[in-house]
Coordinates of C-alpha atoms in Angstrom, one line a residue:
Chain A
X1 CA 47.3 -37.8 9.3
X2 CA 44.1 -36.3 10.6
X3 CA 43.9 -32.5 11.2
X4 CA 42.0 -32.3 14.4
X5 CA 40.4 -29.0 13.5
X6 CA 38.7 -30.6 10.6
X7 CA 37.9 -34.0 12.4
X8 CA 34.4 -35.3 11.9
X9 CA 33.6 -38.9 13.0
X10 CA 32.8 -41.0 9.9
X11 CA 31.0 -44.3 9.5
X12 CA 32.0 -47.3 7.4
X13 CA 29.6 -49.1 5.2
X14 CA 30.2 -52.3 7.1
X15 CA 30.3 -53.4 10.7
X16 CA 33.4 -54.8 12.4
X17 CA 31.9 -58.3 12.5
X18 CA 31.2 -58.2 8.8
X19 CA 34.8 -57.3 8.1
X20 CA 36.0 -60.2 10.3
X21 CA 33.7 -62.7 8.6
X22 CA 34.6 -61.6 5.1
X23 CA 38.3 -61.7 5.8
X24 CA 38.1 -65.2 7.3
X25 CA 36.1 -66.5 4.4
X26 CA 38.7 -65.2 2.0
X27 CA 41.5 -66.7 4.0
X28 CA 39.8 -70.0 4.4
X29 CA 39.3 -70.2 0.6
X30 CA 43.1 -70.2 0.3
X31 CA 44.1 -72.2 3.3
X32 CA 42.4 -75.4 4.5
X33 CA 43.9 -75.1 7.9
X34 CA 41.6 -72.2 8.9
X35 CA 38.9 -73.4 11.3
X36 CA 36.3 -71.4 13.1
X37 CA 34.7 -72.3 16.5
X38 CA 31.8 -70.6 18.2
X39 CA 29.9 -71.2 21.4
X40 CA 26.3 -70.7 20.4
X41 CA 26.8 -67.1 19.3
X42 CA 27.2 -67.4 15.5
X43 CA 24.2 -65.1 15.2
X44 CA 26.1 -62.5 17.2
X45 CA 29.5 -63.0 15.8
X46 CA 28.2 -62.5 12.3
X47 CA 29.9 -65.8 11.2
X48 CA 26.8 -67.4 9.6
X49 CA 28.2 -66.9 6.1
X50 CA 31.4 -68.7 7.1
X51 CA 29.4 -71.6 8.7
X52 CA 27.3 -71.9 5.5
X53 CA 30.3 -71.8 3.2
X54 CA 32.6 -74.1 5.2
X55 CA 30.4 -76.4 7.3
X56 CA 33.2 -78.9 7.8
X57 CA 35.6 -76.3 9.2
X58 CA 33.0 -74.4 11.2
X59 CA 32.7 -76.0 14.6
X60 CA 29.7 -75.2 16.8
X61 CA 30.7 -76.0 20.3
X62 CA 27.5 -75.1 22.1
X63 CA 27.4 -73.0 25.3
X64 CA 30.7 -74.5 26.5
X65 CA 33.5 -72.0 26.2
X66 CA 36.1 -74.0 28.3
X67 CA 35.7 -77.0 26.1
X68 CA 35.8 -74.8 23.0
X69 CA 39.2 -73.4 23.8
X70 CA 40.4 -76.9 24.7
X71 CA 39.2 -78.2 21.3
X72 CA 40.9 -75.2 19.7
X73 CA 44.1 -76.2 21.4
X74 CA 43.7 -79.8 20.1
X75 CA 43.0 -78.5 16.6
X76 CA 46.1 -76.4 16.8
X77 CA 48.2 -79.5 17.7
X78 CA 47.1 -81.0 14.3
X79 CA 48.3 -78.0 12.4
X80 CA 45.0 -76.2 12.1
X81 CA 44.6 -72.4 12.7
X82 CA 41.6 -72.0 15.0
X83 CA 39.6 -68.8 15.4
X84 CA 37.3 -69.2 18.4
X85 CA 34.7 -66.7 19.4
X86 CA 32.4 -65.9 22.3
X87 CA 31.5 -62.7 24.1
X88 CA 34.6 -61.3 25.7
X89 CA 33.8 -62.2 29.3
X90 CA 33.2 -65.8 28.4
X91 CA 36.4 -66.5 26.5
X92 CA 38.5 -64.7 29.2
X93 CA 36.9 -64.8 32.7
X94 CA 35.2 -68.1 32.2
X95 CA 37.7 -70.0 30.2
X96 CA 40.8 -68.3 31.6
X97 CA 42.5 -71.5 32.8
X98 CA 41.9 -73.3 29.5
X99 CA 43.5 -70.4 27.6
X100 CA 46.4 -70.4 30.1
X101 CA 47.2 -74.1 30.3
X102 CA 45.9 -75.7 27.1
X103 CA 46.8 -72.6 25.1
X104 CA 49.6 -70.3 26.2
X105 CA 51.5 -72.6 28.6
X106 CA 51.3 -75.5 26.1
X107 CA 52.7 -73.1 23.4
X108 CA 49.9 -73.6 20.9
X109 CA 48.5 -71.5 18.2
X110 CA 45.0 -70.1 18.7
X111 CA 43.2 -66.9 17.8
X112 CA 40.4 -65.8 20.2
X113 CA 37.8 -63.2 19.4
X114 CA 36.1 -61.6 22.3
X115 CA 33.2 -59.5 21.3
X116 CA 31.2 -56.7 23.0
X117 CA 34.0 -55.3 25.1
X118 CA 33.2 -52.9 28.0
X119 CA 30.2 -50.6 27.5
X120 CA 29.5 -52.0 24.0
X121 CA 27.8 -54.9 25.9
X122 CA 25.1 -52.2 26.5
X123 CA 21.7 -53.9 26.9
X124 CA 23.3 -57.2 28.1
X125 CA 24.4 -55.4 31.2
X126 CA 26.8 -56.1 34.0
X127 CA 27.2 -59.9 33.7
X128 CA 28.2 -59.5 30.0
X129 CA 30.2 -56.2 30.3
X130 CA 33.9 -57.0 30.5
X131 CA 36.1 -54.2 31.9
X132 CA 38.7 -56.8 33.0
X133 CA 39.3 -59.1 30.0
X134 CA 42.5 -57.5 28.8
X135 CA 43.8 -57.3 32.4
X136 CA 43.2 -61.0 33.0
X137 CA 45.0 -62.0 29.8
X138 CA 47.8 -59.3 30.1
X139 CA 49.2 -61.3 33.1
X140 CA 49.6 -64.4 31.0
X141 CA 52.8 -64.7 29.0
X142 CA 52.8 -65.2 25.2
X143 CA 49.3 -63.8 24.6
X144 CA 49.2 -60.9 22.1
X145 CA 46.3 -58.5 22.9
X146 CA 44.7 -56.5 20.1
X147 CA 41.8 -54.0 20.1
X148 CA 41.1 -52.6 16.6
X149 CA 39.1 -49.4 16.2
X150 CA 37.4 -49.9 12.8
X151 CA 36.4 -52.4 10.2
X152 CA 39.6 -51.7 8.1
X153 CA 41.8 -52.5 11.1
X154 CA 39.8 -55.6 11.8
X155 CA 40.2 -56.8 8.2
X156 CA 43.9 -56.2 8.1
X157 CA 44.7 -57.7 11.5
X158 CA 42.5 -60.7 10.9
X159 CA 44.1 -61.2 7.6
X160 CA 47.6 -61.2 9.2
X161 CA 46.4 -63.6 11.9
X162 CA 45.1 -66.0 9.2
X163 CA 47.7 -65.7 6.5
X164 CA 51.0 -64.4 7.7
X165 CA 52.2 -67.5 9.5
X166 CA 52.0 -65.9 13.0
X167 CA 52.2 -68.4 15.9
X168 CA 50.9 -68.0 19.4
X169 CA 47.8 -67.0 21.3
X170 CA 46.2 -63.8 19.9
X171 CA 43.2 -62.2 21.6
X172 CA 41.1 -59.7 19.5
X173 CA 38.8 -57.5 21.5
X174 CA 36.1 -56.3 19.0
X175 CA 33.0 -54.2 19.3
X176 CA 31.2 -56.3 16.7
X177 CA 28.5 -53.8 15.8
X178 CA 30.9 -50.8 15.6
X179 CA 31.3 -49.2 12.2
X180 CA 33.5 -46.2 12.9
X181 CA 35.7 -45.3 10.0
X182 CA 39.2 -44.2 11.1
X183 CA 41.3 -45.7 8.3
X184 CA 40.9 -46.1 4.6
X185 CA 41.3 -49.4 2.7
X186 CA 44.9 -50.4 2.2
X187 CA 46.1 -49.0 5.5
X188 CA 49.1 -51.0 6.9
X189 CA 49.2 -52.2 10.4
X190 CA 52.1 -53.8 12.3
X191 CA 51.2 -55.8 15.4
X192 CA 53.1 -54.3 18.3
X193 CA 53.3 -50.8 16.7
X194 CA 51.0 -48.0 17.4
X195 CA 49.6 -45.6 14.8
X196 CA 49.9 -41.9 15.1
X197 CA 46.6 -40.5 13.9
X198 CA 47.1 -36.9 14.6
X199 CA 50.2 -34.9 15.4
X200 CA 50.7 -32.6 18.4
X201 CA 53.2 -31.3 20.9
X202 CA 51.4 -30.6 24.2
X203 CA 50.0 -34.0 25.2
X204 CA 49.7 -37.5 23.8
X205 CA 46.3 -39.2 23.9
X206 CA 46.7 -43.0 23.7
X207 CA 43.5 -44.9 22.8
X208 CA 42.2 -48.1 21.2
X209 CA 38.9 -49.5 20.1
X210 CA 35.8 -47.3 20.6
X211 CA 37.9 -44.7 22.5
X212 CA 39.8 -43.7 19.3
X213 CA 37.0 -41.6 18.0
X214 CA 36.6 -40.0 21.4
X215 CA 40.3 -39.2 21.5
X216 CA 40.2 -37.6 18.1
X217 CA 37.1 -35.6 19.1
X218 CA 39.0 -34.5 22.2
X219 CA 42.0 -33.5 20.1
X220 CA 39.6 -31.3 18.0
X221 CA 38.2 -29.6 21.2
X222 CA 41.7 -29.1 22.5
X223 CA 42.9 -27.7 19.2
X224 CA 40.0 -25.1 19.3
X225 CA 41.5 -24.0 22.6
X226 CA 45.0 -23.8 21.3
X227 CA 46.3 -27.1 22.8
X228 CA 47.9 -29.5 20.3
X229 CA 47.5 -33.2 21.1
X230 CA 49.1 -36.2 19.5
X231 CA 46.6 -39.0 19.1
X232 CA 47.9 -42.6 19.0
X233 CA 45.9 -45.7 18.2
X234 CA 47.6 -48.2 20.4
X235 CA 45.7 -51.1 19.1
X236 CA 48.2 -53.6 20.4
X237 CA 48.0 -53.6 24.2
X238 CA 50.6 -56.3 24.6
X239 CA 53.3 -56.1 23.6
X240 CA 53.0 -52.3 24.1
X241 CA 54.9 -50.2 21.6
X242 CA 57.7 -49.0 24.0
X243 CA 59.5 -47.0 21.3
X244 CA 56.5 -44.9 20.4
X245 CA 55.6 -44.4 24.1
X246 CA 59.2 -43.2 24.8
X247 CA 59.2 -41.0 21.8
X248 CA 55.8 -39.5 22.7
X249 CA 57.1 -38.8 26.2
X250 CA 60.1 -36.9 24.9
X251 CA 57.9 -35.0 22.4
X252 CA 54.8 -34.1 24.5
X253 CA 55.8 -34.7 28.1
X254 CA 52.2 -35.5 29.2
X255 CA 49.9 -38.5 28.5
X256 CA 46.3 -39.3 28.7
X257 CA 45.3 -43.0 28.3
X258 CA 41.8 -43.8 27.1
X259 CA 40.3 -47.2 27.5
X260 CA 36.9 -48.9 27.6
X261 CA 38.2 -51.1 30.4
X262 CA 39.1 -51.0 34.1
X263 CA 42.0 -48.6 34.6
X264 CA 43.6 -51.4 36.8
X265 CA 45.6 -53.7 34.5
X266 CA 44.6 -52.3 31.2
X267 CA 46.0 -50.0 28.5
X268 CA 46.8 -47.2 30.9
X269 CA 48.7 -49.6 33.2
X270 CA 50.6 -51.0 30.2
X271 CA 51.7 -47.5 29.1
X272 CA 52.5 -46.5 32.7
X273 CA 54.8 -49.5 33.1
X274 CA 56.8 -48.4 30.1
X275 CA 56.8 -44.7 31.2
X276 CA 57.7 -45.3 34.8
X277 CA 60.7 -47.4 33.8
X278 CA 62.0 -45.2 31.0
X279 CA 60.6 -41.7 30.8
X280 CA 58.4 -40.5 33.7
X281 CA 55.8 -38.0 32.6
X282 CA 52.4 -37.1 34.1
X283 CA 49.7 -39.6 33.1
X284 CA 46.0 -39.2 33.5
X285 CA 43.8 -42.3 33.1
X286 CA 40.5 -42.1 31.3
X287 CA 38.8 -45.5 31.9
X288 CA 36.5 -47.3 34.2
X289 CA 37.3 -46.6 37.9
X290 CA 37.2 -50.2 39.2
X291 CA 33.5 -50.6 38.9
X292 CA 31.2 -53.3 37.5
X293 CA 29.2 -52.8 34.3
X294 CA 25.4 -52.2 34.1
X295 CA 22.6 -52.1 31.6
X296 CA 22.0 -49.1 29.4
X297 CA 22.5 -47.5 26.0
X298 CA 26.1 -47.1 25.0
X299 CA 25.7 -43.3 25.0
X300 CA 24.4 -43.4 28.6
X301 CA 27.2 -45.7 29.7
X302 CA 29.8 -43.5 28.1
X303 CA 28.7 -40.7 30.4
X304 CA 28.2 -43.0 33.4
X305 CA 31.8 -44.3 33.2
X306 CA 33.4 -41.0 32.1
X307 CA 34.5 -42.2 28.7
X308 CA 33.7 -39.2 26.6
X309 CA 35.8 -36.7 24.6
X310 CA 35.0 -34.1 27.3
X311 CA 36.4 -36.3 30.0
X312 CA 39.6 -36.8 27.8
X313 CA 39.8 -33.0 27.4
X314 CA 39.8 -32.3 31.1
X315 CA 42.2 -35.2 31.7
X316 CA 44.6 -33.7 29.1
X317 CA 44.5 -30.3 30.8
X318 CA 45.3 -31.9 34.1
X319 CA 48.2 -33.8 32.7
X320 CA 49.6 -30.7 31.0
X321 CA 49.2 -28.7 34.3
X322 CA 51.2 -31.4 36.0
X323 CA 54.2 -31.1 33.7
X324 CA 57.4 -30.3 35.6
Chain B
X1 CA 53.3 -107.8 21.6
X2 CA 51.3 -110.8 22.9
X3 CA 49.7 -110.8 26.3
X4 CA 52.7 -112.2 28.1
X5 CA 55.0 -109.6 26.5
X6 CA 52.5 -106.9 27.4
X7 CA 52.5 -108.0 31.0
X8 CA 56.2 -107.9 31.1
X9 CA 56.2 -104.4 29.5
X10 CA 53.7 -103.3 32.2
X11 CA 56.0 -104.6 34.9
X12 CA 59.0 -102.8 33.2
X13 CA 57.0 -99.6 33.1
X14 CA 56.3 -99.9 36.9
X15 CA 59.9 -100.7 37.6
X16 CA 61.2 -97.9 35.5
X17 CA 58.7 -95.4 37.1
X18 CA 60.1 -96.5 40.5
X19 CA 63.6 -96.0 39.3
X20 CA 62.7 -92.4 38.2
X21 CA 61.2 -91.7 41.6
X22 CA 64.6 -92.5 43.2
X23 CA 65.7 -88.9 42.4
X24 CA 63.0 -86.9 44.1
X25 CA 61.9 -89.6 46.6
X26 CA 58.4 -88.2 46.5
X27 CA 55.6 -87.9 44.0
X28 CA 52.2 -88.9 42.6
X29 CA 53.0 -92.6 42.8
X30 CA 49.5 -93.9 43.4
X31 CA 47.9 -92.6 40.2
X32 CA 51.1 -93.4 38.2
X33 CA 51.0 -97.1 39.2
X34 CA 47.3 -97.5 38.4
X35 CA 47.8 -96.6 34.7
X36 CA 50.9 -98.7 33.9
X37 CA 48.9 -101.5 32.3
X38 CA 46.9 -99.4 29.9
X39 CA 50.2 -97.6 28.9
X40 CA 51.8 -101.0 28.2
X41 CA 48.9 -101.9 25.9
X42 CA 48.9 -98.5 24.2
X43 CA 52.7 -98.2 23.6
X44 CA 53.3 -102.0 23.4
X45 CA 50.8 -102.9 20.7
X46 CA 48.1 -100.4 19.9
X47 CA 49.4 -96.9 19.1
X48 CA 51.0 -96.1 15.7
X49 CA 53.9 -93.9 16.7
X50 CA 57.6 -93.5 15.9
X51 CA 60.1 -92.7 18.7
X52 CA 62.5 -91.5 16.1
X53 CA 59.9 -89.1 14.8
X54 CA 57.7 -88.0 17.7
X55 CA 56.0 -85.2 15.7
X56 CA 55.0 -87.4 12.8
X57 CA 51.6 -85.9 11.9
X58 CA 49.8 -89.1 11.2
X59 CA 50.8 -90.8 14.5
X60 CA 48.2 -91.9 17.0
X61 CA 48.2 -89.4 19.9
X62 CA 47.8 -89.7 23.7
X63 CA 46.6 -87.0 26.0
X64 CA 47.4 -87.9 29.6
X65 CA 44.8 -85.5 31.1
X66 CA 45.7 -86.7 34.6
X67 CA 49.0 -85.0 34.0
X68 CA 50.3 -85.8 37.5
X69 CA 50.8 -89.5 36.4
X70 CA 53.5 -88.2 34.1
X71 CA 56.2 -90.4 35.7
X72 CA 54.5 -93.6 34.4
X73 CA 54.2 -92.2 30.9
X74 CA 57.9 -91.0 31.0
X75 CA 58.8 -94.6 31.9
X76 CA 56.8 -96.0 28.9
X77 CA 58.3 -93.4 26.5
X78 CA 61.8 -94.1 27.8
X79 CA 61.4 -97.8 27.3
X80 CA 60.1 -97.2 23.8
X81 CA 63.2 -95.2 23.0
X82 CA 61.9 -91.7 22.9
X83 CA 64.7 -90.5 25.2
X84 CA 67.8 -92.0 26.9
X85 CA 67.5 -93.7 30.2
X86 CA 69.9 -91.2 31.9
X87 CA 67.1 -88.6 31.5
X88 CA 65.0 -90.4 34.1
X89 CA 67.1 -88.8 36.8
X90 CA 65.7 -85.5 35.8
X91 CA 62.3 -86.1 37.3
X92 CA 61.1 -83.0 39.1
X93 CA 64.6 -81.4 38.8
X94 CA 64.9 -77.7 38.0
X95 CA 65.9 -77.3 34.3
X96 CA 65.1 -80.9 33.5
X97 CA 63.0 -82.6 30.9
X98 CA 60.6 -84.5 33.2
X99 CA 58.3 -82.1 35.2
X100 CA 55.8 -83.5 37.7
X101 CA 53.0 -82.9 35.3
X102 CA 53.3 -83.7 31.6
X103 CA 54.5 -80.8 29.3
X104 CA 54.6 -81.2 25.5
X105 CA 57.3 -78.6 25.3
X106 CA 59.7 -80.4 27.7
X107 CA 59.6 -84.1 26.9
X108 CA 60.0 -86.0 23.7
X109 CA 56.8 -88.0 23.0
X110 CA 54.4 -86.0 25.2
X111 CA 51.6 -85.0 22.9
X112 CA 49.8 -82.5 25.1
X113 CA 50.5 -80.5 28.2
X114 CA 48.2 -81.2 31.2
X115 CA 48.1 -80.8 34.9
X116 CA 45.2 -78.5 35.7
X117 CA 42.6 -81.3 35.8
X118 CA 39.7 -81.6 33.4
X119 CA 41.2 -80.1 30.3
X120 CA 42.7 -83.0 28.4
X121 CA 39.6 -84.5 27.0
X122 CA 38.7 -81.3 25.2
X123 CA 42.1 -81.1 23.6
X124 CA 41.8 -84.8 22.7
X125 CA 38.5 -84.0 21.0
X126 CA 40.2 -81.2 19.0
X127 CA 43.0 -83.5 18.0
X128 CA 40.6 -86.2 16.9
X129 CA 38.5 -83.7 14.9
X130 CA 41.6 -82.1 13.4
X131 CA 43.0 -85.5 12.2
X132 CA 39.7 -86.3 10.7
X133 CA 39.6 -83.0 8.9
X134 CA 43.1 -83.8 7.6
X135 CA 41.9 -87.1 6.3
X136 CA 44.2 -89.1 8.6
X137 CA 43.1 -92.4 10.0
X138 CA 45.0 -91.7 13.2
X139 CA 43.4 -92.4 16.6
X140 CA 43.5 -90.2 19.7
X141 CA 43.6 -91.7 23.2
X142 CA 42.9 -89.8 26.4
X143 CA 43.4 -91.0 30.0
X144 CA 41.5 -89.2 32.7
X145 CA 41.3 -90.0 36.4
X146 CA 37.9 -90.9 38.0
X147 CA 38.3 -88.0 40.5
X148 CA 39.2 -85.7 37.6
X149 CA 35.7 -86.3 36.2
X150 CA 34.5 -84.0 39.0
X151 CA 35.6 -81.2 36.7
X152 CA 32.6 -80.0 34.6
X153 CA 34.7 -79.4 31.5
X154 CA 34.9 -83.1 31.0
X155 CA 31.1 -83.3 30.6
X156 CA 31.2 -80.5 28.0
X157 CA 33.8 -82.5 26.1
X158 CA 31.7 -85.7 26.5
X159 CA 28.8 -84.0 24.8
X160 CA 31.1 -82.6 22.1
X161 CA 32.6 -85.9 21.2
X162 CA 29.1 -87.5 20.8
X163 CA 27.8 -84.5 18.8
X164 CA 30.7 -84.8 16.3
X165 CA 30.7 -88.7 16.4
X166 CA 34.4 -88.8 17.1
X167 CA 34.8 -92.5 16.4
X168 CA 38.5 -92.0 16.3
X169 CA 38.7 -91.1 20.0
X170 CA 39.1 -93.5 22.9
X171 CA 38.7 -92.3 26.5
X172 CA 40.2 -94.3 29.4
X173 CA 38.9 -93.6 32.8
X174 CA 41.4 -94.7 35.5
X175 CA 38.7 -95.8 37.9
X176 CA 40.9 -96.3 41.0
X177 CA 38.1 -95.0 43.2
X178 CA 40.3 -92.7 45.2
X179 CA 41.1 -89.0 44.8
X180 CA 43.4 -86.8 46.9
X181 CA 41.1 -86.3 49.8
X182 CA 39.8 -89.9 50.0
X183 CA 37.5 -92.3 48.4
X184 CA 35.7 -90.9 45.3
X185 CA 32.3 -92.1 46.6
X186 CA 32.9 -90.0 49.8
X187 CA 34.4 -86.9 48.1
X188 CA 32.1 -86.6 45.0
X189 CA 30.4 -89.7 43.7
X190 CA 30.3 -90.3 40.0
X191 CA 27.2 -92.3 40.2
X192 CA 26.8 -94.9 37.5
X193 CA 29.6 -93.8 35.2
X194 CA 29.0 -96.4 32.6
X195 CA 25.4 -95.5 32.3
X196 CA 26.2 -91.8 32.2
X197 CA 28.6 -92.2 29.3
X198 CA 26.3 -94.5 27.4
X199 CA 23.4 -92.1 27.9
X200 CA 25.7 -89.4 26.5
X201 CA 26.1 -91.4 23.2
X202 CA 29.4 -93.2 23.8
X203 CA 30.3 -96.8 23.3
X204 CA 31.4 -98.0 26.7
X205 CA 32.9 -101.1 28.3
X206 CA 34.1 -101.6 31.9
X207 CA 36.9 -104.0 32.6
X208 CA 39.7 -105.0 34.9
X209 CA 42.2 -102.2 34.2
X210 CA 45.1 -104.4 35.1
X211 CA 44.3 -107.1 32.6
X212 CA 46.2 -106.3 29.5
X213 CA 44.3 -108.8 27.3
X214 CA 41.0 -107.3 28.5
X215 CA 42.3 -103.8 27.7
X216 CA 43.3 -104.8 24.2
X217 CA 39.9 -106.3 23.6
X218 CA 38.1 -103.3 25.0
X219 CA 39.9 -100.9 22.7
X220 CA 38.8 -103.0 19.7
X221 CA 35.2 -103.3 21.1
X222 CA 34.8 -99.5 21.5
X223 CA 36.5 -98.4 18.2
X224 CA 33.5 -97.8 15.9
X225 CA 31.3 -95.0 14.8
X226 CA 30.8 -93.5 18.3
X227 CA 33.4 -92.2 20.6
X228 CA 34.7 -95.0 22.8
X229 CA 35.2 -95.1 26.6
X230 CA 37.0 -97.8 28.5
X231 CA 36.4 -97.7 32.3
X232 CA 39.4 -99.3 33.8
X233 CA 38.7 -100.7 37.2
X234 CA 42.1 -100.2 38.9
X235 CA 43.9 -100.2 42.2
X236 CA 45.6 -97.0 43.2
X237 CA 49.3 -97.9 43.7
X238 CA 48.9 -101.2 41.9
X239 CA 51.9 -103.5 42.2
X240 CA 53.7 -101.6 45.0
X241 CA 52.7 -102.9 48.4
X242 CA 53.5 -99.8 50.5
X243 CA 51.5 -97.6 48.2
X244 CA 48.5 -99.9 48.0
X245 CA 48.6 -100.2 51.8
X246 CA 48.5 -96.4 52.2
X247 CA 45.1 -96.1 50.5
X248 CA 43.1 -93.9 50.5
X249 CA 45.9 -91.5 51.4
X250 CA 48.2 -92.6 48.6
X251 CA 47.8 -89.8 46.0
X252 CA 51.2 -88.1 46.8
X253 CA 53.7 -89.9 49.0
X254 CA 57.3 -89.5 50.2
X255 CA 59.3 -92.7 50.4
X256 CA 62.8 -94.0 50.9
X257 CA 65.3 -95.6 48.5
X258 CA 65.0 -98.9 50.4
X259 CA 61.2 -98.9 49.9
X260 CA 61.7 -98.4 46.2
X261 CA 64.3 -101.1 46.0
X262 CA 62.1 -103.5 47.8
X263 CA 59.2 -102.7 45.5
X264 CA 61.4 -103.2 42.4
X265 CA 62.7 -106.5 43.7
X266 CA 59.1 -107.7 44.3
X267 CA 58.0 -106.7 40.8
X268 CA 61.0 -108.4 39.3
X269 CA 60.6 -111.6 41.4

């Protein structure tokens, strides 16, 4: 458990994409069914070491994401465990129907890695900046949605997807160049269960991905003002951890949801759906207010889209003020 | 099966498809009738598969990418013994096993789900590649419609199959020259399809798609190092007069029991 008063953002020695690649190499050494597909972005996904080590099981698909996901579906039919990557907008917006029909509706077994979510697309700008990828996939049954916040979480979740006999469509939203260190090696993760990072009574801050460090920093600021915030890493967006959401509502009676995504259809919506049905409490949404992306440094974009710790702090105060 | 037996099997697939249509009295009858002969060759003599063990890993697989022609495939699978004849009355019925478009989770013997056009060839590429990685000598077959080739994903898959030299893959194009809104040449011409596929690195033959002997020979001729394509020149609604006569508006029709009975009698004559 992190004491917010003492919280300092830490950096890992590796990037998320390095953790992903290392884990898949280790899994592929043990299991011949693991195959990796990419759409002319191996240089970005960090999977060059895998392609070098397992050339037969590393499938370059060219700039053709729709075909890539269809090929992944076919590989799954032959018992392989495919991991397919492209930038998040291209494996969700562009190849949505393939993931729907050839993947989820056909009840096949595919892992999809979407990199550079939201503002982490930075210099690639609005065409590459997905604030909608999770919302698109959240409306499709049988797709599990994950957004890990650090390389340790990436390693452990990837290991589970490769080795634990899980079946279905899994989408991992990953800021490939992120190296924030939230967890220490050996941390356990259960898909569908959130992680309480910091305990508090006045408000719960739900976050995932790059918003976790912002939420922890916000908790530190709130603590200095005498407000105690629970911080939850809700790395599984679907299925959302209803038990933890209900328990947090009972304990803190106010929520702030923090997402590097459009507030329509994302993490906040998922939490609000559980809350409205079971345990109505005030919710403030920190996220992108239904806008397109744009080019810029990540730090600039954080301010532009109101995704900073300071924005979370003021949202928390608003939520607390709205308590009945 | 010899050629005579394959012709009879093709006739039986047509008759059985029409029997299945007796429940809903509507459906994608044109594009179902045009693929009955290739289905007869595949399930009558070419494909290595076992109706008692539909999930046998080393079987040959078929992806019916033009999933709306499902009723013809259901007829072939039923005649092969994948499921009992009584199930044919479930075509398009709520809760039944035979949806309008093929669904691998619903029907024994269906290898891949399809319906949203243009996706099947990609899945077939993945199956062919997966079986090759597994060291199986299985073959994968895929049937697409000519209209379906409007979908760009097919051309991604055509490049992919050539890049990976998927010699264990055969594509059939049901070239009936009609799509929903009219003649393919009027809606969106494919140009010279044979040349396009050859230029893409495929081994291609173009034949009479209703000649079972020619289909058998074409499969052999295109099974080599390169991915194979057989362009089947077909007639939409083949073998059923009222459907052929409705061309080019014969993609989806409603019909009467008497029309179906007359068509069955004519096929069996």
